[in-house]
mmCIF file of N, CA and C in Angstrom:
data_model
loop_
_atom_site.group_PDB
_atom_site.id
_atom_site.type_symbol
_atom_site.label_atom_id
_atom_site.label_comp_id
_atom_site.label_asym_id
_atom_site.label_seq_id
_atom_site.Cartn_x
_atom_site.Cartn_y
_atom_site.Cartn_z
ATOM 1 N N MET M 15 -51.321 102.869 -11.597
ATOM 2 C CA MET M 15 -51.063 102.752 -13.016
ATOM 3 C C MET M 15 -51.321 104.072 -13.727
ATOM 4 N N LYS M 16 -52.392 104.766 -13.356
ATOM 5 C CA LYS M 16 -52.717 106.003 -14.052
ATOM 6 C C LYS M 16 -51.591 107.024 -13.953
ATOM 7 N N SER M 17 -51.039 107.223 -12.762
ATOM 8 C CA SER M 17 -49.980 108.221 -12.622
ATOM 9 C C SER M 17 -48.703 107.773 -13.323
ATOM 10 N N ILE M 18 -48.454 106.472 -13.347
ATOM 11 C CA ILE M 18 -47.268 105.961 -14.042
ATOM 12 C C ILE M 18 -47.394 106.226 -15.528
ATOM 13 N N CYS M 19 -48.567 105.898 -16.105
ATOM 14 C CA CYS M 19 -48.756 106.132 -17.538
ATOM 15 C C CYS M 19 -48.632 107.611 -17.861
ATOM 16 N N ARG M 20 -49.246 108.446 -17.052
ATOM 17 C CA ARG M 20 -49.164 109.887 -17.282
ATOM 18 C C ARG M 20 -47.688 110.288 -17.289
ATOM 19 N N ASN M 21 -46.946 109.749 -16.375
ATOM 20 C CA ASN M 21 -45.540 110.122 -16.295
ATOM 21 C C ASN M 21 -44.746 109.649 -17.507
ATOM 22 N N ILE M 22 -44.852 108.399 -17.889
ATOM 23 C CA ILE M 22 -43.955 107.903 -18.934
ATOM 24 C C ILE M 22 -44.274 108.488 -20.304
ATOM 25 N N TYR M 23 -45.528 108.586 -20.678
ATOM 26 C CA TYR M 23 -45.876 109.094 -22.006
ATOM 27 C C TYR M 23 -45.751 110.621 -22.064
ATOM 28 N N SER M 24 -46.223 111.277 -21.046
ATOM 29 C CA SER M 24 -46.155 112.735 -20.999
ATOM 30 C C SER M 24 -44.708 113.209 -20.859
ATOM 31 N N LEU M 25 -43.962 112.580 -19.973
ATOM 32 C CA LEU M 25 -42.562 112.990 -19.783
ATOM 33 C C LEU M 25 -41.732 112.769 -21.036
ATOM 34 N N ALA M 26 -41.968 111.662 -21.722
ATOM 35 C CA ALA M 26 -41.217 111.404 -22.957
ATOM 36 C C ALA M 26 -41.540 112.467 -24.000
ATOM 37 N N ARG M 27 -42.813 112.809 -24.118
ATOM 38 C CA ARG M 27 -43.215 113.850 -25.074
ATOM 39 C C ARG M 27 -42.588 115.192 -24.715
ATOM 40 N N LYS M 28 -42.695 115.547 -23.435
ATOM 41 C CA LYS M 28 -42.157 116.835 -22.996
ATOM 42 C C LYS M 28 -40.635 116.878 -23.144
ATOM 43 N N SER M 29 -39.963 115.757 -22.885
ATOM 44 C CA SER M 29 -38.506 115.707 -23.058
ATOM 45 C C SER M 29 -38.121 115.916 -24.516
ATOM 46 N N ALA M 30 -39.012 115.521 -25.412
ATOM 47 C CA ALA M 30 -38.764 115.725 -26.842
ATOM 48 C C ALA M 30 -39.082 117.156 -27.267
ATOM 49 N N GLY M 31 -39.641 117.948 -26.331
ATOM 50 C CA GLY M 31 -39.954 119.342 -26.624
ATOM 51 C C GLY M 31 -41.197 119.523 -27.485
ATOM 52 N N LEU M 32 -42.127 118.575 -27.380
ATOM 53 C CA LEU M 32 -43.328 118.624 -28.204
ATOM 54 C C LEU M 32 -44.567 118.969 -27.388
ATOM 55 N N THR M 33 -45.463 119.719 -27.991
ATOM 56 C CA THR M 33 -46.775 119.931 -27.387
ATOM 57 C C THR M 33 -47.639 118.718 -27.710
ATOM 58 N N GLN M 34 -48.774 118.601 -27.045
ATOM 59 C CA GLN M 34 -49.675 117.503 -27.363
ATOM 60 C C GLN M 34 -50.137 117.587 -28.816
ATOM 61 N N GLU M 35 -50.387 118.774 -29.294
ATOM 62 C CA GLU M 35 -50.842 118.948 -30.669
ATOM 63 C C GLU M 35 -49.782 118.486 -31.670
ATOM 64 N N GLN M 36 -48.529 118.900 -31.436
ATOM 65 C CA GLN M 36 -47.440 118.489 -32.331
ATOM 66 C C GLN M 36 -47.247 116.977 -32.302
ATOM 67 N N ALA M 37 -47.269 116.416 -31.100
ATOM 68 C CA ALA M 37 -47.057 114.973 -30.962
ATOM 69 C C ALA M 37 -48.196 114.194 -31.616
ATOM 70 N N ALA M 38 -49.419 114.626 -31.386
ATOM 71 C CA ALA M 38 -50.572 113.940 -31.980
ATOM 72 C C ALA M 38 -50.460 113.926 -33.502
ATOM 73 N N GLU M 39 -50.037 115.028 -34.078
ATOM 74 C CA GLU M 39 -49.875 115.089 -35.537
ATOM 75 C C GLU M 39 -48.787 114.118 -36.002
ATOM 76 N N LEU M 40 -47.644 114.102 -35.308
ATOM 77 C CA LEU M 40 -46.563 113.176 -35.671
ATOM 78 C C LEU M 40 -46.994 111.715 -35.546
ATOM 79 N N LEU M 41 -47.839 111.441 -34.551
ATOM 80 C CA LEU M 41 -48.271 110.067 -34.274
ATOM 81 C C LEU M 41 -49.506 109.666 -35.089
ATOM 82 N N SER M 42 -50.075 110.622 -35.809
ATOM 83 C CA SER M 42 -51.303 110.397 -36.592
ATOM 84 C C SER M 42 -52.455 109.905 -35.720
ATOM 85 N N ILE M 43 -52.591 110.549 -34.551
ATOM 86 C CA ILE M 43 -53.700 110.263 -33.647
ATOM 87 C C ILE M 43 -54.321 111.585 -33.214
ATOM 88 N N SER M 44 -55.458 111.512 -32.577
ATOM 89 C CA SER M 44 -56.107 112.738 -32.107
ATOM 90 C C SER M 44 -55.443 113.223 -30.820
ATOM 91 N N VAL M 45 -55.571 114.509 -30.571
ATOM 92 C CA VAL M 45 -55.066 115.087 -29.328
ATOM 93 C C VAL M 45 -55.780 114.425 -28.148
ATOM 94 N N ARG M 46 -57.062 114.128 -28.303
ATOM 95 C CA ARG M 46 -57.847 113.485 -27.246
ATOM 96 C C ARG M 46 -57.271 112.100 -26.905
ATOM 97 N N SER M 47 -56.903 111.328 -27.932
ATOM 98 C CA SER M 47 -56.305 110.008 -27.688
ATOM 99 C C SER M 47 -54.988 110.148 -26.926
ATOM 100 N N LEU M 48 -54.168 111.099 -27.355
ATOM 101 C CA LEU M 48 -52.890 111.316 -26.676
ATOM 102 C C LEU M 48 -53.118 111.732 -25.227
ATOM 103 N N ALA M 49 -54.069 112.622 -25.005
ATOM 104 C CA ALA M 49 -54.382 113.049 -23.639
ATOM 105 C C ALA M 49 -54.855 111.870 -22.798
ATOM 106 N N ASP M 50 -55.624 110.971 -23.391
ATOM 107 C CA ASP M 50 -56.084 109.776 -22.666
ATOM 108 C C ASP M 50 -54.914 108.867 -22.300
ATOM 109 N N TYR M 51 -53.936 108.731 -23.195
ATOM 110 C CA TYR M 51 -52.747 107.928 -22.885
ATOM 111 C C TYR M 51 -51.964 108.567 -21.747
ATOM 112 N N GLU M 52 -51.797 109.872 -21.837
ATOM 113 C CA GLU M 52 -50.986 110.580 -20.843
ATOM 114 C C GLU M 52 -51.676 110.678 -19.484
ATOM 115 N N SER M 53 -52.985 110.595 -19.463
ATOM 116 C CA SER M 53 -53.708 110.646 -18.185
ATOM 117 C C SER M 53 -53.883 109.250 -17.586
ATOM 118 N N GLY M 54 -53.577 108.222 -18.366
ATOM 119 C CA GLY M 54 -53.753 106.860 -17.886
ATOM 120 C C GLY M 54 -55.151 106.327 -18.119
ATOM 121 N N LYS M 55 -55.977 107.086 -18.797
ATOM 122 C CA LYS M 55 -57.346 106.630 -19.084
ATOM 123 C C LYS M 55 -57.318 105.398 -19.980
ATOM 124 N N THR M 56 -56.426 105.409 -20.963
ATOM 125 C CA THR M 56 -56.232 104.245 -21.828
ATOM 126 C C THR M 56 -54.739 103.994 -22.001
ATOM 127 N N ILE M 57 -54.398 102.775 -22.327
ATOM 128 C CA ILE M 57 -53.004 102.400 -22.584
ATOM 129 C C ILE M 57 -52.835 102.291 -24.095
ATOM 130 N N PRO M 58 -51.843 102.961 -24.653
ATOM 131 C CA PRO M 58 -51.667 102.912 -26.108
ATOM 132 C C PRO M 58 -51.260 101.523 -26.585
ATOM 133 N N HIS M 59 -51.701 101.195 -27.804
ATOM 134 C CA HIS M 59 -51.292 99.943 -28.431
ATOM 135 C C HIS M 59 -49.804 100.014 -28.754
ATOM 136 N N ASP M 60 -49.202 98.852 -28.940
ATOM 137 C CA ASP M 60 -47.763 98.791 -29.201
ATOM 138 C C ASP M 60 -47.346 99.604 -30.426
ATOM 139 N N ASP M 61 -48.174 99.638 -31.472
ATOM 140 C CA ASP M 61 -47.786 100.396 -32.662
ATOM 141 C C ASP M 61 -47.708 101.891 -32.360
ATOM 142 N N ILE M 62 -48.598 102.379 -31.509
ATOM 143 C CA ILE M 62 -48.558 103.794 -31.107
ATOM 144 C C ILE M 62 -47.304 104.047 -30.265
ATOM 145 N N VAL M 63 -47.025 103.136 -29.342
ATOM 146 C CA VAL M 63 -45.841 103.306 -28.496
ATOM 147 C C VAL M 63 -44.571 103.266 -29.353
ATOM 148 N N CYS M 64 -44.519 102.378 -30.337
ATOM 149 C CA CYS M 64 -43.358 102.346 -31.231
ATOM 150 C C CYS M 64 -43.184 103.683 -31.942
ATOM 151 N N ASN M 65 -44.289 104.279 -32.385
ATOM 152 C CA ASN M 65 -44.207 105.603 -33.010
ATOM 153 C C ASN M 65 -43.753 106.664 -32.011
ATOM 154 N N MET M 66 -44.229 106.571 -30.772
ATOM 155 C CA MET M 66 -43.781 107.509 -29.739
ATOM 156 C C MET M 66 -42.280 107.394 -29.526
ATOM 157 N N ILE M 67 -41.797 106.167 -29.440
ATOM 158 C CA ILE M 67 -40.370 105.924 -29.193
ATOM 159 C C ILE M 67 -39.522 106.584 -30.279
ATOM 160 N N VAL M 68 -39.931 106.409 -31.529
ATOM 161 C CA VAL M 68 -39.199 106.992 -32.654
ATOM 162 C C VAL M 68 -39.321 108.512 -32.648
ATOM 163 N N ASN M 69 -40.551 109.017 -32.547
ATOM 164 C CA ASN M 69 -40.777 110.462 -32.645
ATOM 165 C C ASN M 69 -40.284 111.234 -31.436
ATOM 166 N N TYR M 70 -40.273 110.580 -30.277
ATOM 167 C CA TYR M 70 -39.775 111.241 -29.068
ATOM 168 C C TYR M 70 -38.292 110.949 -28.837
ATOM 169 N N ASN M 71 -37.724 110.057 -29.669
ATOM 170 C CA ASN M 71 -36.331 109.626 -29.514
ATOM 171 C C ASN M 71 -36.074 109.157 -28.084
ATOM 172 N N SER M 72 -36.888 108.177 -27.650
ATOM 173 C CA SER M 72 -36.842 107.740 -26.259
ATOM 174 C C SER M 72 -36.888 106.221 -26.139
ATOM 175 N N LEU M 73 -35.707 105.592 -26.141
ATOM 176 C CA LEU M 73 -35.660 104.142 -25.932
ATOM 177 C C LEU M 73 -36.160 103.763 -24.538
ATOM 178 N N ALA M 74 -35.970 104.660 -23.588
ATOM 179 C CA ALA M 74 -36.447 104.381 -22.229
ATOM 180 C C ALA M 74 -37.949 104.178 -22.212
ATOM 181 N N LEU M 75 -38.664 104.860 -23.073
ATOM 182 C CA LEU M 75 -40.119 104.703 -23.130
ATOM 183 C C LEU M 75 -40.493 103.267 -23.481
ATOM 184 N N ALA M 76 -39.725 102.625 -24.341
ATOM 185 C CA ALA M 76 -40.000 101.228 -24.698
ATOM 186 C C ALA M 76 -39.961 100.354 -23.450
ATOM 187 N N TYR M 77 -38.906 100.495 -22.687
ATOM 188 C CA TYR M 77 -38.746 99.700 -21.475
ATOM 189 C C TYR M 77 -39.834 100.023 -20.458
ATOM 190 N N LEU M 78 -40.051 101.295 -20.222
ATOM 191 C CA LEU M 78 -41.027 101.706 -19.209
ATOM 192 C C LEU M 78 -42.446 101.293 -19.588
ATOM 193 N N HIS M 79 -42.766 101.337 -20.866
ATOM 194 C CA HIS M 79 -44.085 100.889 -21.315
ATOM 195 C C HIS M 79 -44.267 99.406 -20.992
ATOM 196 N N LEU M 80 -43.280 98.599 -21.342
ATOM 197 C CA LEU M 80 -43.372 97.164 -21.047
ATOM 198 C C LEU M 80 -43.403 96.907 -19.546
ATOM 199 N N LYS M 81 -42.574 97.621 -18.809
ATOM 200 C CA LYS M 81 -42.489 97.438 -17.358
ATOM 201 C C LYS M 81 -43.799 97.776 -16.663
ATOM 202 N N ASN M 82 -44.465 98.829 -17.123
ATOM 203 C CA ASN M 82 -45.628 99.329 -16.408
ATOM 204 C C ASN M 82 -46.972 98.899 -16.970
ATOM 205 N N SER M 83 -47.018 98.477 -18.223
ATOM 206 C CA SER M 83 -48.327 98.178 -18.810
ATOM 207 C C SER M 83 -48.568 96.697 -19.060
ATOM 208 N N THR M 84 -47.589 95.851 -18.756
ATOM 209 C CA THR M 84 -47.789 94.417 -18.943
ATOM 210 C C THR M 84 -47.518 93.678 -17.633
ATOM 211 N N GLU M 85 -48.227 92.611 -17.428
ATOM 212 C CA GLU M 85 -48.020 91.792 -16.227
ATOM 213 C C GLU M 85 -46.615 91.199 -16.221
ATOM 214 N N VAL M 86 -46.145 90.773 -17.377
ATOM 215 C CA VAL M 86 -44.792 90.217 -17.480
ATOM 216 C C VAL M 86 -43.767 91.274 -17.074
ATOM 217 N N GLY M 87 -43.922 92.483 -17.578
ATOM 218 C CA GLY M 87 -42.995 93.558 -17.247
ATOM 219 C C GLY M 87 -43.004 93.890 -15.775
ATOM 220 N N ARG M 88 -44.219 94.005 -15.216
ATOM 221 C CA ARG M 88 -44.318 94.328 -13.783
ATOM 222 C C ARG M 88 -43.691 93.239 -12.932
ATOM 223 N N LYS M 89 -43.819 92.013 -13.365
ATOM 224 C CA LYS M 89 -43.364 90.892 -12.545
ATOM 225 C C LYS M 89 -41.877 90.579 -12.709
ATOM 226 N N TYR M 90 -41.356 90.754 -13.926
ATOM 227 C CA TYR M 90 -40.012 90.226 -14.182
ATOM 228 C C TYR M 90 -38.939 91.233 -14.586
ATOM 229 N N LEU M 91 -39.304 92.418 -15.047
ATOM 230 C CA LEU M 91 -38.275 93.372 -15.460
ATOM 231 C C LEU M 91 -37.756 94.139 -14.249
ATOM 232 N N PRO M 92 -36.443 94.331 -14.172
ATOM 233 C CA PRO M 92 -35.884 95.069 -13.030
ATOM 234 C C PRO M 92 -36.277 96.541 -13.059
ATOM 235 N N GLU M 93 -36.288 97.145 -11.875
ATOM 236 C CA GLU M 93 -36.580 98.575 -11.758
ATOM 237 C C GLU M 93 -35.431 99.375 -12.345
ATOM 238 N N ILE M 94 -35.779 100.477 -12.997
ATOM 239 C CA ILE M 94 -34.749 101.392 -13.470
ATOM 240 C C ILE M 94 -35.068 102.790 -12.970
ATOM 241 N N ASN M 95 -34.025 103.621 -12.912
ATOM 242 C CA ASN M 95 -34.170 104.996 -12.468
ATOM 243 C C ASN M 95 -33.307 105.839 -13.391
ATOM 244 N N THR M 96 -33.933 106.767 -14.101
ATOM 245 C CA THR M 96 -33.193 107.563 -15.083
ATOM 246 C C THR M 96 -33.116 109.027 -14.665
ATOM 247 N N THR M 97 -32.886 109.268 -13.378
ATOM 248 C CA THR M 97 -32.910 110.643 -12.893
ATOM 249 C C THR M 97 -31.672 111.449 -13.264
ATOM 250 N N GLY M 98 -30.556 110.822 -13.498
ATOM 251 C CA GLY M 98 -29.372 111.595 -13.858
ATOM 252 C C GLY M 98 -28.185 110.704 -14.148
ATOM 253 N N LEU M 99 -27.286 111.213 -14.962
ATOM 254 C CA LEU M 99 -26.113 110.449 -15.374
ATOM 255 C C LEU M 99 -25.227 110.086 -14.189
ATOM 256 N N ALA M 100 -24.902 111.067 -13.354
ATOM 257 C CA ALA M 100 -24.011 110.799 -12.217
ATOM 258 C C ALA M 100 -24.608 109.741 -11.296
ATOM 259 N N GLN M 101 -25.896 109.867 -10.991
ATOM 260 C CA GLN M 101 -26.554 108.904 -10.112
ATOM 261 C C GLN M 101 -26.560 107.506 -10.740
ATOM 262 N N SER M 102 -26.778 107.439 -12.056
ATOM 263 C CA SER M 102 -26.789 106.147 -12.738
ATOM 264 C C SER M 102 -25.412 105.479 -12.710
ATOM 265 N N VAL M 103 -24.366 106.279 -12.942
ATOM 266 C CA VAL M 103 -23.002 105.731 -12.911
ATOM 267 C C VAL M 103 -22.655 105.242 -11.510
ATOM 268 N N LEU M 104 -22.975 106.053 -10.513
ATOM 269 C CA LEU M 104 -22.674 105.664 -9.133
ATOM 270 C C LEU M 104 -23.433 104.398 -8.731
ATOM 271 N N ARG M 105 -24.695 104.312 -9.120
ATOM 272 C CA ARG M 105 -25.482 103.122 -8.786
ATOM 273 C C ARG M 105 -24.886 101.891 -9.461
ATOM 274 N N LEU M 106 -24.482 102.012 -10.718
ATOM 275 C CA LEU M 106 -23.892 100.867 -11.408
ATOM 276 C C LEU M 106 -22.616 100.415 -10.702
ATOM 277 N N HIS M 107 -21.769 101.357 -10.312
ATOM 278 C CA HIS M 107 -20.539 100.987 -9.595
ATOM 279 C C HIS M 107 -20.851 100.314 -8.267
ATOM 280 N N LYS M 108 -21.841 100.812 -7.553
ATOM 281 C CA LYS M 108 -22.246 100.195 -6.284
ATOM 282 C C LYS M 108 -22.718 98.772 -6.513
ATOM 283 N N GLU M 109 -23.525 98.572 -7.560
ATOM 284 C CA GLU M 109 -24.043 97.228 -7.841
ATOM 285 C C GLU M 109 -22.935 96.284 -8.301
ATOM 286 N N ILE M 110 -21.951 96.805 -9.021
ATOM 287 C CA ILE M 110 -20.795 95.982 -9.409
ATOM 288 C C ILE M 110 -20.050 95.529 -8.158
ATOM 289 N N ASP M 111 -19.839 96.453 -7.220
ATOM 290 C CA ASP M 111 -19.171 96.087 -5.961
ATOM 291 C C ASP M 111 -19.992 95.053 -5.191
ATOM 292 N N ASP M 112 -21.326 95.227 -5.158
ATOM 293 C CA ASP M 112 -22.188 94.258 -4.472
ATOM 294 C C ASP M 112 -22.090 92.882 -5.119
ATOM 295 N N LEU M 113 -22.022 92.847 -6.451
ATOM 296 C CA LEU M 113 -21.919 91.567 -7.145
ATOM 297 C C LEU M 113 -20.598 90.875 -6.821
ATOM 298 N N LYS M 114 -19.551 91.665 -6.660
ATOM 299 C CA LYS M 114 -18.253 91.076 -6.300
ATOM 300 C C LYS M 114 -18.323 90.337 -4.972
ATOM 301 N N THR M 115 -19.181 90.797 -4.062
ATOM 302 C CA THR M 115 -19.274 90.150 -2.744
ATOM 303 C C THR M 115 -19.915 88.767 -2.827
ATOM 304 N N VAL M 116 -20.684 88.508 -3.878
ATOM 305 C CA VAL M 116 -21.320 87.187 -4.013
ATOM 306 C C VAL M 116 -20.667 86.361 -5.115
ATOM 307 N N ASN M 117 -19.608 86.884 -5.706
ATOM 308 C CA ASN M 117 -18.962 86.202 -6.820
ATOM 309 C C ASN M 117 -18.490 84.793 -6.452
ATOM 310 N N SER M 118 -17.865 84.643 -5.301
ATOM 311 C CA SER M 118 -17.364 83.308 -4.929
ATOM 312 C C SER M 118 -18.524 82.333 -4.727
ATOM 313 N N ASP M 119 -19.624 82.792 -4.107
ATOM 314 C CA ASP M 119 -20.803 81.924 -3.964
ATOM 315 C C ASP M 119 -21.360 81.552 -5.336
ATOM 316 N N MET M 120 -21.416 82.511 -6.224
ATOM 317 C CA MET M 120 -21.952 82.268 -7.564
ATOM 318 C C MET M 120 -21.134 81.200 -8.277
ATOM 319 N N LEU M 121 -19.816 81.329 -8.226
ATOM 320 C CA LEU M 121 -18.943 80.362 -8.889
ATOM 321 C C LEU M 121 -19.020 78.988 -8.230
ATOM 322 N N GLU M 122 -19.010 78.966 -6.911
ATOM 323 C CA GLU M 122 -19.073 77.696 -6.180
ATOM 324 C C GLU M 122 -20.371 76.941 -6.501
ATOM 325 N N ILE M 123 -21.472 77.637 -6.511
ATOM 326 C CA ILE M 123 -22.762 76.996 -6.783
ATOM 327 C C ILE M 123 -22.834 76.531 -8.235
ATOM 328 N N ALA M 124 -22.308 77.331 -9.159
ATOM 329 C CA ALA M 124 -22.420 77.018 -10.580
ATOM 330 C C ALA M 124 -21.470 75.924 -11.055
ATOM 331 N N CYS M 125 -20.446 75.618 -10.278
ATOM 332 C CA CYS M 125 -19.429 74.651 -10.705
ATOM 333 C C CYS M 125 -20.011 73.302 -11.117
ATOM 334 N N ASP M 126 -21.009 72.820 -10.401
ATOM 335 C CA ASP M 126 -21.582 71.515 -10.742
ATOM 336 C C ASP M 126 -22.836 71.638 -11.616
ATOM 337 N N ASN M 127 -23.101 72.861 -12.094
ATOM 338 C CA ASN M 127 -24.201 73.131 -13.023
ATOM 339 C C ASN M 127 -25.590 72.891 -12.431
ATOM 340 N N LYS M 128 -25.686 72.940 -11.116
ATOM 341 C CA LYS M 128 -26.995 72.800 -10.478
ATOM 342 C C LYS M 128 -26.971 73.502 -9.127
ATOM 343 N N VAL M 129 -28.153 73.848 -8.658
ATOM 344 C CA VAL M 129 -28.297 74.481 -7.353
ATOM 345 C C VAL M 129 -28.824 73.413 -6.398
ATOM 346 N N ASP M 130 -27.965 72.995 -5.486
ATOM 347 C CA ASP M 130 -28.374 71.996 -4.498
ATOM 348 C C ASP M 130 -29.308 72.637 -3.473
ATOM 349 N N HIS M 131 -30.055 71.799 -2.787
ATOM 350 C CA HIS M 131 -31.041 72.290 -1.822
ATOM 351 C C HIS M 131 -30.394 73.222 -0.788
ATOM 352 N N HIS M 132 -29.240 72.856 -0.278
ATOM 353 C CA HIS M 132 -28.592 73.679 0.747
ATOM 354 C C HIS M 132 -28.009 74.984 0.181
ATOM 355 N N GLU M 133 -27.969 75.114 -1.166
ATOM 356 C CA GLU M 133 -27.445 76.327 -1.799
ATOM 357 C C GLU M 133 -28.550 77.303 -2.230
ATOM 358 N N THR M 134 -29.790 76.917 -2.045
ATOM 359 C CA THR M 134 -30.918 77.698 -2.566
ATOM 360 C C THR M 134 -30.941 79.122 -2.042
ATOM 361 N N LYS M 135 -30.757 79.302 -0.747
ATOM 362 C CA LYS M 135 -30.824 80.642 -0.164
ATOM 363 C C LYS M 135 -29.709 81.533 -0.722
ATOM 364 N N LYS M 136 -28.498 80.998 -0.808
ATOM 365 C CA LYS M 136 -27.387 81.773 -1.370
ATOM 366 C C LYS M 136 -27.653 82.111 -2.833
ATOM 367 N N TRP M 137 -28.213 81.139 -3.570
ATOM 368 C CA TRP M 137 -28.473 81.362 -4.991
ATOM 369 C C TRP M 137 -29.541 82.437 -5.195
ATOM 370 N N GLN M 138 -30.537 82.472 -4.351
ATOM 371 C CA GLN M 138 -31.559 83.521 -4.437
ATOM 372 C C GLN M 138 -30.911 84.900 -4.230
ATOM 373 N N TYR M 139 -29.973 84.984 -3.311
ATOM 374 C CA TYR M 139 -29.288 86.250 -3.073
ATOM 375 C C TYR M 139 -28.414 86.632 -4.271
ATOM 376 N N VAL M 140 -27.742 85.658 -4.882
ATOM 377 C CA VAL M 140 -26.947 85.909 -6.084
ATOM 378 C C VAL M 140 -27.851 86.454 -7.188
ATOM 379 N N LYS M 141 -28.993 85.827 -7.381
ATOM 380 C CA LYS M 141 -29.925 86.276 -8.418
ATOM 381 C C LYS M 141 -30.440 87.685 -8.145
ATOM 382 N N LYS M 142 -30.652 88.009 -6.876
ATOM 383 C CA LYS M 142 -31.077 89.369 -6.510
ATOM 384 C C LYS M 142 -30.003 90.371 -6.906
ATOM 385 N N GLU M 143 -28.754 90.054 -6.623
ATOM 386 C CA GLU M 143 -27.658 90.965 -6.968
ATOM 387 C C GLU M 143 -27.502 91.106 -8.481
ATOM 388 N N VAL M 144 -27.691 90.033 -9.228
ATOM 389 C CA VAL M 144 -27.620 90.094 -10.680
ATOM 390 C C VAL M 144 -28.766 90.952 -11.213
ATOM 391 N N ASN M 145 -29.956 90.794 -10.650
ATOM 392 C CA ASN M 145 -31.097 91.614 -11.045
ATOM 393 C C ASN M 145 -30.826 93.091 -10.754
ATOM 394 N N ASP M 146 -30.237 93.370 -9.605
ATOM 395 C CA ASP M 146 -29.914 94.757 -9.250
ATOM 396 C C ASP M 146 -28.919 95.371 -10.233
ATOM 397 N N ILE M 147 -27.919 94.589 -10.628
ATOM 398 C CA ILE M 147 -26.931 95.124 -11.569
ATOM 399 C C ILE M 147 -27.549 95.302 -12.951
ATOM 400 N N ALA M 148 -28.464 94.424 -13.322
ATOM 401 C CA ALA M 148 -29.154 94.575 -14.612
ATOM 402 C C ALA M 148 -29.963 95.871 -14.619
ATOM 403 N N GLY M 149 -30.675 96.140 -13.539
ATOM 404 C CA GLY M 149 -31.448 97.374 -13.446
ATOM 405 C C GLY M 149 -30.559 98.595 -13.490
ATOM 406 N N ALA M 150 -29.424 98.530 -12.804
ATOM 407 C CA ALA M 150 -28.479 99.661 -12.801
ATOM 408 C C ALA M 150 -27.900 99.893 -14.187
ATOM 409 N N ALA M 151 -27.578 98.809 -14.896
ATOM 410 C CA ALA M 151 -27.031 98.949 -16.254
ATOM 411 C C ALA M 151 -28.073 99.539 -17.194
ATOM 412 N N LEU M 152 -29.315 99.081 -17.083
ATOM 413 C CA LEU M 152 -30.385 99.638 -17.917
ATOM 414 C C LEU M 152 -30.618 101.112 -17.588
ATOM 415 N N SER M 153 -30.562 101.443 -16.310
ATOM 416 C CA SER M 153 -30.728 102.849 -15.916
ATOM 417 C C SER M 153 -29.684 103.726 -16.593
ATOM 418 N N LEU M 154 -28.451 103.258 -16.613
ATOM 419 C CA LEU M 154 -27.385 104.026 -17.253
ATOM 420 C C LEU M 154 -27.617 104.122 -18.764
ATOM 421 N N MET M 155 -28.041 103.035 -19.383
ATOM 422 C CA MET M 155 -28.277 103.043 -20.831
ATOM 423 C C MET M 155 -29.389 104.029 -21.214
ATOM 424 N N PHE M 156 -30.405 104.147 -20.363
ATOM 425 C CA PHE M 156 -31.554 104.976 -20.704
ATOM 426 C C PHE M 156 -31.454 106.398 -20.167
ATOM 427 N N THR M 157 -30.383 106.717 -19.458
ATOM 428 C CA THR M 157 -30.200 108.078 -18.956
ATOM 429 C C THR M 157 -29.718 108.960 -20.091
ATOM 430 N N SER M 158 -30.356 110.114 -20.224
ATOM 431 C CA SER M 158 -29.951 111.008 -21.318
ATOM 432 C C SER M 158 -28.860 111.942 -20.859
#
């Protein structure tokens, strides 16, 4: 958790081209508090993160904060990767192609509006592919 927090808060600040001193002033917090957030010593409250998102112009920070600092986020939000535009586009296309391979199973299972016992394994795989495409779409949305 510590290295993740250091990465998301520090990287967002640095991507905005701000020093810790400049960011702390914009956020109306002490440099020490900001350093603690960036080192993972403490997790910022939502109001601080909202200010970071606005001042750093980083919607990805909103997602990453929820994903990494809450149990709900860690458990249920799909993984995203914002390393580059080309990689994000290619991943989304790959996931779209993967979803096409389970499309007939998805439609067949959904036709009667329920997942029968013998369809459970296929349905779990469909849900995995949908989760993968959701993560790929979010990655593309948050790539600068």
